[in-house]
PDB file of C-alpha atoms in Angstrom:
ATOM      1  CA  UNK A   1       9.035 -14.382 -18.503  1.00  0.00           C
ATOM      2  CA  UNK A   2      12.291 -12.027 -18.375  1.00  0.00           C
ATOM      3  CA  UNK A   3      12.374  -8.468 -18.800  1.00  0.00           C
ATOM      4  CA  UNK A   4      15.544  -6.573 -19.881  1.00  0.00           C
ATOM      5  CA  UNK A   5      16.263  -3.430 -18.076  1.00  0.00           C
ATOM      6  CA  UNK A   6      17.492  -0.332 -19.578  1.00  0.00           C
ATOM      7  CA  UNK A   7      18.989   2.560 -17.448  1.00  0.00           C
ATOM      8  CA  UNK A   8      19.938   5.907 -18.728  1.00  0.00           C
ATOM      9  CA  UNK A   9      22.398   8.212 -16.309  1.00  0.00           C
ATOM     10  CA  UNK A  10      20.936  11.838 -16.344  1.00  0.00           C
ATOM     11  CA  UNK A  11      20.608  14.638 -13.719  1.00  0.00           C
ATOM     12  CA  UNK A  12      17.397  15.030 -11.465  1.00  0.00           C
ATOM     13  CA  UNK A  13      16.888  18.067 -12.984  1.00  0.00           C
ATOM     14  CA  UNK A  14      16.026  16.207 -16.407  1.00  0.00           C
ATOM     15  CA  UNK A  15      14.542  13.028 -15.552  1.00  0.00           C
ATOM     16  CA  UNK A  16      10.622  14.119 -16.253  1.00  0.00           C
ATOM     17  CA  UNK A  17      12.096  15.050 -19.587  1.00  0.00           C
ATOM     18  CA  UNK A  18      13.532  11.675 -19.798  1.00  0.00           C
ATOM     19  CA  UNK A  19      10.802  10.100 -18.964  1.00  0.00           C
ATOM     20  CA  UNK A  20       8.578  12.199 -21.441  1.00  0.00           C
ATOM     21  CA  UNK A  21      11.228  11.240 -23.924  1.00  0.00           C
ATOM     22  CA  UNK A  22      10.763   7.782 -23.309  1.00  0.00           C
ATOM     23  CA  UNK A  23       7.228   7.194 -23.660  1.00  0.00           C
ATOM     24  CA  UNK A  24       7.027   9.336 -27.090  1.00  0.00           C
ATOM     25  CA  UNK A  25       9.839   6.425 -28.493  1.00  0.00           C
ATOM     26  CA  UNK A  26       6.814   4.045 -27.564  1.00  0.00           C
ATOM     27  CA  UNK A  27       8.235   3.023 -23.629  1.00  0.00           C
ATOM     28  CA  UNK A  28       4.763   1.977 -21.587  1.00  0.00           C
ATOM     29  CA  UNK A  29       6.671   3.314 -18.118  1.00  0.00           C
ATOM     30  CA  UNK A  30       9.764   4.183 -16.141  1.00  0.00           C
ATOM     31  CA  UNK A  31      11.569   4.185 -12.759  1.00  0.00           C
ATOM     32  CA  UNK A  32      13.280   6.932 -11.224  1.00  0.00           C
ATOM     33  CA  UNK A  33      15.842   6.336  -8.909  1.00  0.00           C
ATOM     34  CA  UNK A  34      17.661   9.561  -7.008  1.00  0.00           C
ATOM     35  CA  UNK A  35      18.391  11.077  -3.461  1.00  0.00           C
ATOM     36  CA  UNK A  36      15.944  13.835  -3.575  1.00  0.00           C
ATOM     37  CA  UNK A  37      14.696  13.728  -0.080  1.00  0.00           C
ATOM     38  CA  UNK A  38      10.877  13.527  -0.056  1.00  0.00           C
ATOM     39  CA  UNK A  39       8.706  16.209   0.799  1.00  0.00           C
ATOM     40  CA  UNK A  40       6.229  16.535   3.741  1.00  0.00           C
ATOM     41  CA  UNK A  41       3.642  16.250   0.885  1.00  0.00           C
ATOM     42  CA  UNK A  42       5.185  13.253  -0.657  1.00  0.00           C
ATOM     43  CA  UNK A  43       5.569  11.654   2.473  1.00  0.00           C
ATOM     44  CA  UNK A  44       1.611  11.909   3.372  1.00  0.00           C
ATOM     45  CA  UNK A  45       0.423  10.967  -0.439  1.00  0.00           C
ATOM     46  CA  UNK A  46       2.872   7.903   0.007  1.00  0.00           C
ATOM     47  CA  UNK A  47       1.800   6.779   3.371  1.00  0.00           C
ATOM     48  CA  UNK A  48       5.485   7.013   4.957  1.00  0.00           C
ATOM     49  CA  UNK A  49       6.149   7.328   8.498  1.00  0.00           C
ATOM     50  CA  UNK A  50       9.777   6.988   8.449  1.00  0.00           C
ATOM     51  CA  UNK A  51      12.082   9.034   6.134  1.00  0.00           C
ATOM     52  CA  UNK A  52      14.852   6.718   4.779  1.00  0.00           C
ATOM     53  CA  UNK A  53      18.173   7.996   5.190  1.00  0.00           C
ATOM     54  CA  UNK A  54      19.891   9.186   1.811  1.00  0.00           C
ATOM     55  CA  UNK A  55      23.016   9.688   0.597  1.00  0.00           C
ATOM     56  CA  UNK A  56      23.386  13.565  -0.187  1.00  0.00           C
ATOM     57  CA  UNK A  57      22.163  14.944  -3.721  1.00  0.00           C
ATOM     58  CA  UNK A  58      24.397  15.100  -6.663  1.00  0.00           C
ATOM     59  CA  UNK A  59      21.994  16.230  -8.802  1.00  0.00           C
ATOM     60  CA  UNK A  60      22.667  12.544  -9.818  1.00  0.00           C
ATOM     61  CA  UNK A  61      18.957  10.580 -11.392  1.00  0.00           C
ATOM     62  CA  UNK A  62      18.848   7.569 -13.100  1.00  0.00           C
ATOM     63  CA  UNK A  63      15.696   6.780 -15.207  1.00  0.00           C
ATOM     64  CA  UNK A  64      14.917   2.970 -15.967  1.00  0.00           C
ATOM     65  CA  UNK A  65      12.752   1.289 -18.387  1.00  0.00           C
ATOM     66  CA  UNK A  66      11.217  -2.640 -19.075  1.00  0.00           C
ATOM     67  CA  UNK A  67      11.389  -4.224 -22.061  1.00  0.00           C
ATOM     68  CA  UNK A  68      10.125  -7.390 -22.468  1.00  0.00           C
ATOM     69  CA  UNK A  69      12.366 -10.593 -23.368  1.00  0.00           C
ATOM     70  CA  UNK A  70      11.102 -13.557 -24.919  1.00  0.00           C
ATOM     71  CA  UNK A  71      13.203 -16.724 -26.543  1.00  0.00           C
ATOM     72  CA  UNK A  72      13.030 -14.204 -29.990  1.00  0.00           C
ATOM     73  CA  UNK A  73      14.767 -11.843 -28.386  1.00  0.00           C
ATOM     74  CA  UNK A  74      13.245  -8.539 -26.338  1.00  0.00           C
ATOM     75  CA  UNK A  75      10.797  -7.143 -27.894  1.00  0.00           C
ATOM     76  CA  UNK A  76      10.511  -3.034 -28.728  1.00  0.00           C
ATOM     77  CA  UNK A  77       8.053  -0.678 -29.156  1.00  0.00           C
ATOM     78  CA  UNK A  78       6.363  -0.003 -33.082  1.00  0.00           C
ATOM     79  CA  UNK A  79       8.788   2.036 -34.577  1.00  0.00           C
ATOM     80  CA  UNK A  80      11.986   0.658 -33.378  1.00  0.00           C
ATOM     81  CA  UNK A  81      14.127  -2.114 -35.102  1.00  0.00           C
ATOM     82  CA  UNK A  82      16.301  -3.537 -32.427  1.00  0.00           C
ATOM     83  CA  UNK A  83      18.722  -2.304 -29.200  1.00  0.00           C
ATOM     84  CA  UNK A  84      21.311  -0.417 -31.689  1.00  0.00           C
ATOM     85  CA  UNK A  85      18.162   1.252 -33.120  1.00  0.00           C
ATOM     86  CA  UNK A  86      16.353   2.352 -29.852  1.00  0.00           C
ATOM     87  CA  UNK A  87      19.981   3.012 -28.577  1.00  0.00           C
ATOM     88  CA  UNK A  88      20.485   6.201 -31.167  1.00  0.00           C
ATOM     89  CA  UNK A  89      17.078   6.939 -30.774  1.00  0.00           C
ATOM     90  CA  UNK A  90      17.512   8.037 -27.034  1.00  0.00           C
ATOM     91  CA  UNK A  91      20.772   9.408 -27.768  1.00  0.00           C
ATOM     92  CA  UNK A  92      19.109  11.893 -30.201  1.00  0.00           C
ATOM     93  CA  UNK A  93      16.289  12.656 -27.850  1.00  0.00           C
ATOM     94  CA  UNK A  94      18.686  13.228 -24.759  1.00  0.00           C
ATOM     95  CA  UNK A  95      20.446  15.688 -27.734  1.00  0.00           C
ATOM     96  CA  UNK A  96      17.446  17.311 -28.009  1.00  0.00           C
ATOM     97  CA  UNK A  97      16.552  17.787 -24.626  1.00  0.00           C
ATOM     98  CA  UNK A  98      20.131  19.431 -23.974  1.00  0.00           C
ATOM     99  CA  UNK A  99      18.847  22.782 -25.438  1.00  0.00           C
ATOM    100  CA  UNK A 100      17.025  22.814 -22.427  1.00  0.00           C
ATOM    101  CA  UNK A 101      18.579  21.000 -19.761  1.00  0.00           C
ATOM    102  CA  UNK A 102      21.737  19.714 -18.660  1.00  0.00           C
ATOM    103  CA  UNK A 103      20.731  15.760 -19.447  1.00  0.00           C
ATOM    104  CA  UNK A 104      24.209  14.922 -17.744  1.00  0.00           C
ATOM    105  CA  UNK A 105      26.035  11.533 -18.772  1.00  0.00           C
ATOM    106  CA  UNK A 106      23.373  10.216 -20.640  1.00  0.00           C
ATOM    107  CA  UNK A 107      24.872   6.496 -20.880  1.00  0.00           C
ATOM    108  CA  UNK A 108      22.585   3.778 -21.323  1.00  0.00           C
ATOM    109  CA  UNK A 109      23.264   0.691 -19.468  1.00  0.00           C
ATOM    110  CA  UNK A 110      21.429  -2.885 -19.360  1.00  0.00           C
ATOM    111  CA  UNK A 111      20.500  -5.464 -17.703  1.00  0.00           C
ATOM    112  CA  UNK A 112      18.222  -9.003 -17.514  1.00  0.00           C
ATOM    113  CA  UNK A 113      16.016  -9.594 -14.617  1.00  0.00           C
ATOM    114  CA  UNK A 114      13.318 -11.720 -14.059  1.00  0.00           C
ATOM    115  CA  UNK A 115       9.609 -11.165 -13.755  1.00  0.00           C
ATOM    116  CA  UNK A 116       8.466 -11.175 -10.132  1.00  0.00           C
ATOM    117  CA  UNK A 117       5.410 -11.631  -8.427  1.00  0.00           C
ATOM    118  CA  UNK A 118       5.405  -8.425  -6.427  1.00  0.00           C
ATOM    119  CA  UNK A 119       1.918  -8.784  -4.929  1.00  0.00           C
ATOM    120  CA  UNK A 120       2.503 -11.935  -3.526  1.00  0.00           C
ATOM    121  CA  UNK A 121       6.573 -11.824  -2.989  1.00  0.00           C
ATOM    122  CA  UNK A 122       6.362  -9.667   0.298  1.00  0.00           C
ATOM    123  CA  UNK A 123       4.392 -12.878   1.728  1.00  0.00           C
ATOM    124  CA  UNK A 124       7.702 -14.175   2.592  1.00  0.00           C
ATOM    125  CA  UNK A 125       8.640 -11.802   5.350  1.00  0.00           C
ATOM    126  CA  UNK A 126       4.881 -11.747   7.215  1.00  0.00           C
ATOM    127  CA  UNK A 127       5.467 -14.351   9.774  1.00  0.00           C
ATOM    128  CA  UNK A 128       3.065 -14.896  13.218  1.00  0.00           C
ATOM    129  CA  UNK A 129       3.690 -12.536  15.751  1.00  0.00           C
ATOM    130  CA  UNK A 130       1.686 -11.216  19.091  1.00  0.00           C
ATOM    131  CA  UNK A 131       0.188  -8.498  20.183  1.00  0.00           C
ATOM    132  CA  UNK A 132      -0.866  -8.736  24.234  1.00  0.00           C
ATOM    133  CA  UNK A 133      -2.466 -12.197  24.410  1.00  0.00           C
ATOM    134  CA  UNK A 134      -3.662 -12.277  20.725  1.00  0.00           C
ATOM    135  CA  UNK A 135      -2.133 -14.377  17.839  1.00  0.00           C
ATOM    136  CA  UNK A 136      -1.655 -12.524  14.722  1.00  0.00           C
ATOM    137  CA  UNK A 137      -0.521 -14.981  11.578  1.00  0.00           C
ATOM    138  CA  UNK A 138      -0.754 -14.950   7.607  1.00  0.00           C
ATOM    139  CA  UNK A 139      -3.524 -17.493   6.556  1.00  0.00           C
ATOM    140  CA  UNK A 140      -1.011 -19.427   4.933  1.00  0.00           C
ATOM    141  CA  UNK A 141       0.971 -20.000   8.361  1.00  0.00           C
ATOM    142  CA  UNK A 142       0.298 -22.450  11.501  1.00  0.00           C
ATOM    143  CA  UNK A 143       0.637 -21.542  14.549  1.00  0.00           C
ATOM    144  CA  UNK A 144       4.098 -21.649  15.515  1.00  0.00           C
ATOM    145  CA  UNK A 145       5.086 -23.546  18.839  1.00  0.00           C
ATOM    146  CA  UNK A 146       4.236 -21.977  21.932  1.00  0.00           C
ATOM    147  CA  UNK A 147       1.506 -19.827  20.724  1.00  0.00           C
ATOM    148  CA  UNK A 148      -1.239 -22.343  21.145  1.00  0.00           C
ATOM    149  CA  UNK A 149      -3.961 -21.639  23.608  1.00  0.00           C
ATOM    150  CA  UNK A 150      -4.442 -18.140  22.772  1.00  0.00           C
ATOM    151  CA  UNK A 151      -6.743 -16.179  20.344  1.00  0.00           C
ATOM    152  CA  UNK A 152      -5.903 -16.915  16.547  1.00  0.00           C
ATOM    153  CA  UNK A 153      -6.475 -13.611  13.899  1.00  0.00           C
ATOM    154  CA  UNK A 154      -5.971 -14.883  10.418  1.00  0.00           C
ATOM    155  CA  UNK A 155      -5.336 -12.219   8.214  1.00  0.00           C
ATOM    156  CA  UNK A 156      -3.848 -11.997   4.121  1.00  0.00           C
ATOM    157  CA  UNK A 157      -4.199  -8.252   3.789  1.00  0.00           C
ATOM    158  CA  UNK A 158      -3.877  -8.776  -0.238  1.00  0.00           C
ATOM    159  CA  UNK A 159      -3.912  -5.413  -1.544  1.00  0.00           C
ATOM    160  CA  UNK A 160      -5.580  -3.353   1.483  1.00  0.00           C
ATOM    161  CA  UNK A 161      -3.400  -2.157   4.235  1.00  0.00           C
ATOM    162  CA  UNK A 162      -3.004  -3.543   7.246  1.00  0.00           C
ATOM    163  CA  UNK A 163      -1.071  -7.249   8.897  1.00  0.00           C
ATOM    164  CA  UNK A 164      -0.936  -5.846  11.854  1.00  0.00           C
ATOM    165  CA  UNK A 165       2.602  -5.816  12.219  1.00  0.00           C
ATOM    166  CA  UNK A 166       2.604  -1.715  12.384  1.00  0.00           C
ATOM    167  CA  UNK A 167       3.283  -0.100  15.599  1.00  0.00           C
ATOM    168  CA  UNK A 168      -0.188   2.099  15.758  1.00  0.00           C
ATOM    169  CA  UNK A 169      -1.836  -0.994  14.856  1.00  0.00           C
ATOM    170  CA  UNK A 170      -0.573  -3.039  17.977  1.00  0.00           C
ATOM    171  CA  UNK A 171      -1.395   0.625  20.312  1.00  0.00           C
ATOM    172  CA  UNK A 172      -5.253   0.341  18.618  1.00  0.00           C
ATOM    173  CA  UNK A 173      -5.552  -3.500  19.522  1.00  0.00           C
ATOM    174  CA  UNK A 174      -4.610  -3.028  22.976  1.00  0.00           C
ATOM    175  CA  UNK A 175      -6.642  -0.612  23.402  1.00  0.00           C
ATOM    176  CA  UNK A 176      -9.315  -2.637  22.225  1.00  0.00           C
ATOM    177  CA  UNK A 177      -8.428  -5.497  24.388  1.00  0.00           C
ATOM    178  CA  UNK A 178      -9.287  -2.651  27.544  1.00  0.00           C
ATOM    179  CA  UNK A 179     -12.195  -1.309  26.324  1.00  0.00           C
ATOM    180  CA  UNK A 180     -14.543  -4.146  24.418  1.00  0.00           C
ATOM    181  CA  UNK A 181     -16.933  -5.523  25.854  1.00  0.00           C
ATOM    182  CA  UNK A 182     -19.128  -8.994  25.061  1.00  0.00           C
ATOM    183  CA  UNK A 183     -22.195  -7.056  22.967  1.00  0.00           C
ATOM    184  CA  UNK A 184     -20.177  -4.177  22.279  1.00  0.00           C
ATOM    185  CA  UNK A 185     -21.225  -2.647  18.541  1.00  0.00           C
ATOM    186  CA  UNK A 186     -17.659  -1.050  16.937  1.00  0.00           C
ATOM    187  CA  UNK A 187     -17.647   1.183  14.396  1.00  0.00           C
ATOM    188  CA  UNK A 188     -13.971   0.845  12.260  1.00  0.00           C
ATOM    189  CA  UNK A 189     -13.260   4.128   9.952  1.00  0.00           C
ATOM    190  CA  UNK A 190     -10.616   3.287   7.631  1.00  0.00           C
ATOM    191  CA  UNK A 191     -10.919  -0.578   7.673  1.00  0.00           C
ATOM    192  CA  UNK A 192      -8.581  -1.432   5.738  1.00  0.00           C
ATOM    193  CA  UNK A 193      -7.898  -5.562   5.655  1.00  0.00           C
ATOM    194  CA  UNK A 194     -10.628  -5.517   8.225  1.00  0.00           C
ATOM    195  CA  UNK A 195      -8.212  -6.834  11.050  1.00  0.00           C
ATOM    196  CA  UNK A 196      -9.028  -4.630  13.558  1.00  0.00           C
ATOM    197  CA  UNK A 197     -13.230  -5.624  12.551  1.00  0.00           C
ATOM    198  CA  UNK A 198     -11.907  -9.327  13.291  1.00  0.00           C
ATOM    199  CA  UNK A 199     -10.617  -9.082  16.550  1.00  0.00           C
ATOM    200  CA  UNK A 200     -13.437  -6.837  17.939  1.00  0.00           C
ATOM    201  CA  UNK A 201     -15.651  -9.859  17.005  1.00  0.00           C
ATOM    202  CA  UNK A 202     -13.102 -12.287  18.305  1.00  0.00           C
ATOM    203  CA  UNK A 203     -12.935 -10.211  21.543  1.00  0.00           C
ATOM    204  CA  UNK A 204     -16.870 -10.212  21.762  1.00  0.00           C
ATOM    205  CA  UNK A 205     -18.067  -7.128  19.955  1.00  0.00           C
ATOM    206  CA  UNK A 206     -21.675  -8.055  18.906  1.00  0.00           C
ATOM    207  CA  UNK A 207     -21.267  -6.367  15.122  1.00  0.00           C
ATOM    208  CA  UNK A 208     -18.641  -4.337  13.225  1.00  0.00           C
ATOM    209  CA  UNK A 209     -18.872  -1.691  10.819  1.00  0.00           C
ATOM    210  CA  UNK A 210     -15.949  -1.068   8.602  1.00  0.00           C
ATOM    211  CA  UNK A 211     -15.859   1.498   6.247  1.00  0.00           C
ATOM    212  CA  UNK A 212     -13.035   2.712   3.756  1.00  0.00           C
ATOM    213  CA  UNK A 213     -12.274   4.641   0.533  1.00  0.00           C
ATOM    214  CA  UNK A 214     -10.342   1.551  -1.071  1.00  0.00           C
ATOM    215  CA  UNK A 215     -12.602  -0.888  -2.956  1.00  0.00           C
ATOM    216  CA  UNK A 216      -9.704  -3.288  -2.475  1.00  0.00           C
ATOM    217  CA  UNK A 217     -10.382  -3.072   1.384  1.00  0.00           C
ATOM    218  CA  UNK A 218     -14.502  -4.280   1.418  1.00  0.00           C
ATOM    219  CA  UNK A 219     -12.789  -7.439  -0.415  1.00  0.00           C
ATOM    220  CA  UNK A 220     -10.332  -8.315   1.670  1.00  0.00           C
ATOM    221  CA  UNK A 221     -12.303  -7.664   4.875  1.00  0.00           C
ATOM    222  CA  UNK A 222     -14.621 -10.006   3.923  1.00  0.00           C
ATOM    223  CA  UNK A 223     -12.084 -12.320   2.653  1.00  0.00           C
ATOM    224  CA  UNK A 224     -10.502 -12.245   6.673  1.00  0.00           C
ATOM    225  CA  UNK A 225     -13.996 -12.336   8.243  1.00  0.00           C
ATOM    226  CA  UNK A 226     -14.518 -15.575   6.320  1.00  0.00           C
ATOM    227  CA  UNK A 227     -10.762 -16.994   6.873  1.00  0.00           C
ATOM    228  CA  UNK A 228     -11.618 -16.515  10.757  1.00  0.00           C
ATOM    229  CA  UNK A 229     -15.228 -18.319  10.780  1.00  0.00           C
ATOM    230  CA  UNK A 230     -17.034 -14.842  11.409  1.00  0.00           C
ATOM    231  CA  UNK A 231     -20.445 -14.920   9.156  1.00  0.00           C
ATOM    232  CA  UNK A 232     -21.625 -11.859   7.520  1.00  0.00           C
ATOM    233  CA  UNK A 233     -25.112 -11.241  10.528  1.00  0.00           C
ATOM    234  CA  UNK A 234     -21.461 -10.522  12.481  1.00  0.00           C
ATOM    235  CA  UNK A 235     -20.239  -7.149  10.387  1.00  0.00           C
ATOM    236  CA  UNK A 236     -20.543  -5.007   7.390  1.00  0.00           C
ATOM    237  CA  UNK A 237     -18.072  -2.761   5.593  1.00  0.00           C
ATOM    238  CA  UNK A 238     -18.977   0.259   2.841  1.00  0.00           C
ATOM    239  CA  UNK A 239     -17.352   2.221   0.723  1.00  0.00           C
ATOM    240  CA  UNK A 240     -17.263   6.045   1.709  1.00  0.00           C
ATOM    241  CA  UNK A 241     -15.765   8.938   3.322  1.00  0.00           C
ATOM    242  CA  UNK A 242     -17.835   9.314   6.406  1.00  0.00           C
ATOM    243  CA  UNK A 243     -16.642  12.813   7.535  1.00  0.00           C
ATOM    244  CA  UNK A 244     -18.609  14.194   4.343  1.00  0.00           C
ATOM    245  CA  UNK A 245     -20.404  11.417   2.876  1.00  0.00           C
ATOM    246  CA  UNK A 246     -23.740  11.879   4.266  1.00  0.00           C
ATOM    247  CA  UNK A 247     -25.256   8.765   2.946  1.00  0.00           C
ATOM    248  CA  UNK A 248     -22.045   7.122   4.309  1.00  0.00           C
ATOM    249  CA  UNK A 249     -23.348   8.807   7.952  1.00  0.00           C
ATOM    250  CA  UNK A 250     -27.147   8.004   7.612  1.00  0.00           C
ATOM    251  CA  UNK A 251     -26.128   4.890   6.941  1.00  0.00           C
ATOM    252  CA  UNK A 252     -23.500   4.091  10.061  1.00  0.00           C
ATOM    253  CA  UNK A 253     -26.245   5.079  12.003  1.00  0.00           C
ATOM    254  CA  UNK A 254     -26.088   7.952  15.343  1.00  0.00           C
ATOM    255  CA  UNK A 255     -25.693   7.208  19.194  1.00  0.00           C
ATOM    256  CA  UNK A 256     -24.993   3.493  18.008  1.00  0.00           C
ATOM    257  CA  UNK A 257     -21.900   2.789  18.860  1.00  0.00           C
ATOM    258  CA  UNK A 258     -19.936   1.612  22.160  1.00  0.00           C
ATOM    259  CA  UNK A 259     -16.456   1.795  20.579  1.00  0.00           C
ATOM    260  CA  UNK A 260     -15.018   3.111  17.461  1.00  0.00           C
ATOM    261  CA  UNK A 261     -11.305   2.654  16.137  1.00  0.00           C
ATOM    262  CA  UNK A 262      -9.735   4.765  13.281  1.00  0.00           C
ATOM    263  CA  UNK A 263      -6.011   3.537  13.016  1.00  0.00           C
ATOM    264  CA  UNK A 264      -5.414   6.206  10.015  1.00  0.00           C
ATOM    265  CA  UNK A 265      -3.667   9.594   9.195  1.00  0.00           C
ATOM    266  CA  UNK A 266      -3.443  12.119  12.093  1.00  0.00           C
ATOM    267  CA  UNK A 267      -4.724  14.142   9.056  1.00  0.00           C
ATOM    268  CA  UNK A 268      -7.917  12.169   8.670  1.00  0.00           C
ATOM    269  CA  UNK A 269      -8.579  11.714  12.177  1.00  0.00           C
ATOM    270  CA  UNK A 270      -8.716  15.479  13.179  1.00  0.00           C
ATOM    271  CA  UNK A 271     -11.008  16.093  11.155  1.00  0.00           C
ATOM    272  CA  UNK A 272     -12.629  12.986  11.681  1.00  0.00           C
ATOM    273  CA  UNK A 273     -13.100  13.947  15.578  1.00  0.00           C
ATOM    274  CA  UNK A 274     -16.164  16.547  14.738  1.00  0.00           C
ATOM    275  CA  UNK A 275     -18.145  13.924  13.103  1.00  0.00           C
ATOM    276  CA  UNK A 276     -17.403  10.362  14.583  1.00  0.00           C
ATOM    277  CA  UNK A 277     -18.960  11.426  18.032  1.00  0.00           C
ATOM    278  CA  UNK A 278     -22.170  11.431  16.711  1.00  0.00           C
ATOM    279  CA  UNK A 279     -22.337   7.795  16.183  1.00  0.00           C
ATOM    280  CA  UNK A 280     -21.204   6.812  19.746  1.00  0.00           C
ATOM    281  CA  UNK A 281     -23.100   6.372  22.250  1.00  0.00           C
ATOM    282  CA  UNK A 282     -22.935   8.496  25.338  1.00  0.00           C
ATOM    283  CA  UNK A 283     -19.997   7.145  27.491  1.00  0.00           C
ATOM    284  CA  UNK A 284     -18.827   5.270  24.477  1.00  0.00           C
TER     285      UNK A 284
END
């Protein structure tokens, strides 16, 4: 399947009108594109660490939208006849939307690109790597020369976070590798793809409990328990907010655990701090 891609030149200042614009002509979505440097806000909603670097603001936004293209032709909303159609159609709304904004250039530019299989095209660039003495690799790898002999974590994160490539979650594994012990129970807040669950069982934890807000993360840290031979007696992982989920708490248990790993928000783990000591054990 192709998709043809239509991009409209505007100023930042006008590109939620735009986009309003858009999806009243019938347009299921669009894509902004600008130099507007997040906010500290932005940045903690979005999960970024790093700020990229941007070019300054021009006041410069370009809105984008996906039609799709079939051998007929590309197919547009009810309503709209064709490209010359849909093309006057903008025009006049971008018109409109001058009485109350400067919409700036306002051309409309095109272009063909090919559907992509975003979930799985990032696959490409997760390759085996180490952490201490541990092996961490996609399922859909080997292990690479010169890594045999050691402990093997096979991990497809799917849609929860976590490959263990991130630099926190290398500081929380060899941490781990200090402070587990064989029998050890482990309590994981924020799970995630459960690979932080896996190697406390690989590093002799006796059982693991993960939990997480993300429905997508019990899945796939069952998914990686299974991929690395760990059967279900070894671990469990809920759904729930355990700093004010009280079932979430009854449930986790008190003065249970030996170790427990959050490799999350600064944000949630302050807050977590008040709460989480009640599960450990004393000394834990």
């Amino acid at each position: 399947m192709k998709w043809r891609k239509y991009t409209i030149t505007t100023t930042t200042a006008a590109e939620d009108l735009v986009c309003g614009m858009l999806m009243e002509l019938g347009m299921e979505g669009a894509e902004i594109e600008d130099n507007i440097q997040l906010t500290e806000e932005d940045t903690k909603a979005m999960f970024v660490d790093i700020l990229p670097e941007l070019p300054p603001d021009e006041g410069v936004g370009k809105v984008s939208f996906y039609l799709e293209e079939d051998e007929a032709g590309v197919r547009f909303p009810d309503g709209i006849t064709g490209e010359e159609d849909m093309r006057m159609k903008i025009a006049a709304g971008l018109k409109e939307l001058e009485d109350f904004v400067n919409t700036g250039d306002g051309t409309i530019t095109s272009d063909e690109t090919e559907d992509k299989d975003w979930i799985n095209n990032w696959k490409q660039y997760f390759k085996p790597f180490t952490v201490g003495d541990i092996v961490i690799k996609p399922t859909w790898e080997g292990v690479p020369d010169g890594m045999s002999g050691r402990m093997v974590v096979d991990i497809d994160p799917g849609t929860a976070f976590g490959t263990g490539s991130h630099e926190t979650t290398q500081l929380v594994i060899k941490q781990m590798e200090k402070y587990i012990c064989p029998g050890d129970k482990v309590l994981d807040v924020g799970t995630g793809s459960g690979i932080l669950a896996v190697i406390a069982l690989k590093l002799g934890g006796e059982h693991v409990l993960g939990t997480d807000l993300d429905p997508n993360a019990i899945t796939a840290c069952k998914e990686n328990m299974e991929a690395n031979s760990l059967t279900a007696d070894k671990y469990e992982v809920i759904e729930g907010n355990i700093i004010n989920d009280e079932s979430v708490q009854s449930y986790a248990g008190y003065d249970k655990y030996e170790v427990v790993t959050a490799n999350i928000l600064a944000d949630i783990i302050i807050p977590l701090l008040s709460e989480v000591y009640r599960h450990m054990q004393i000394g834990g």
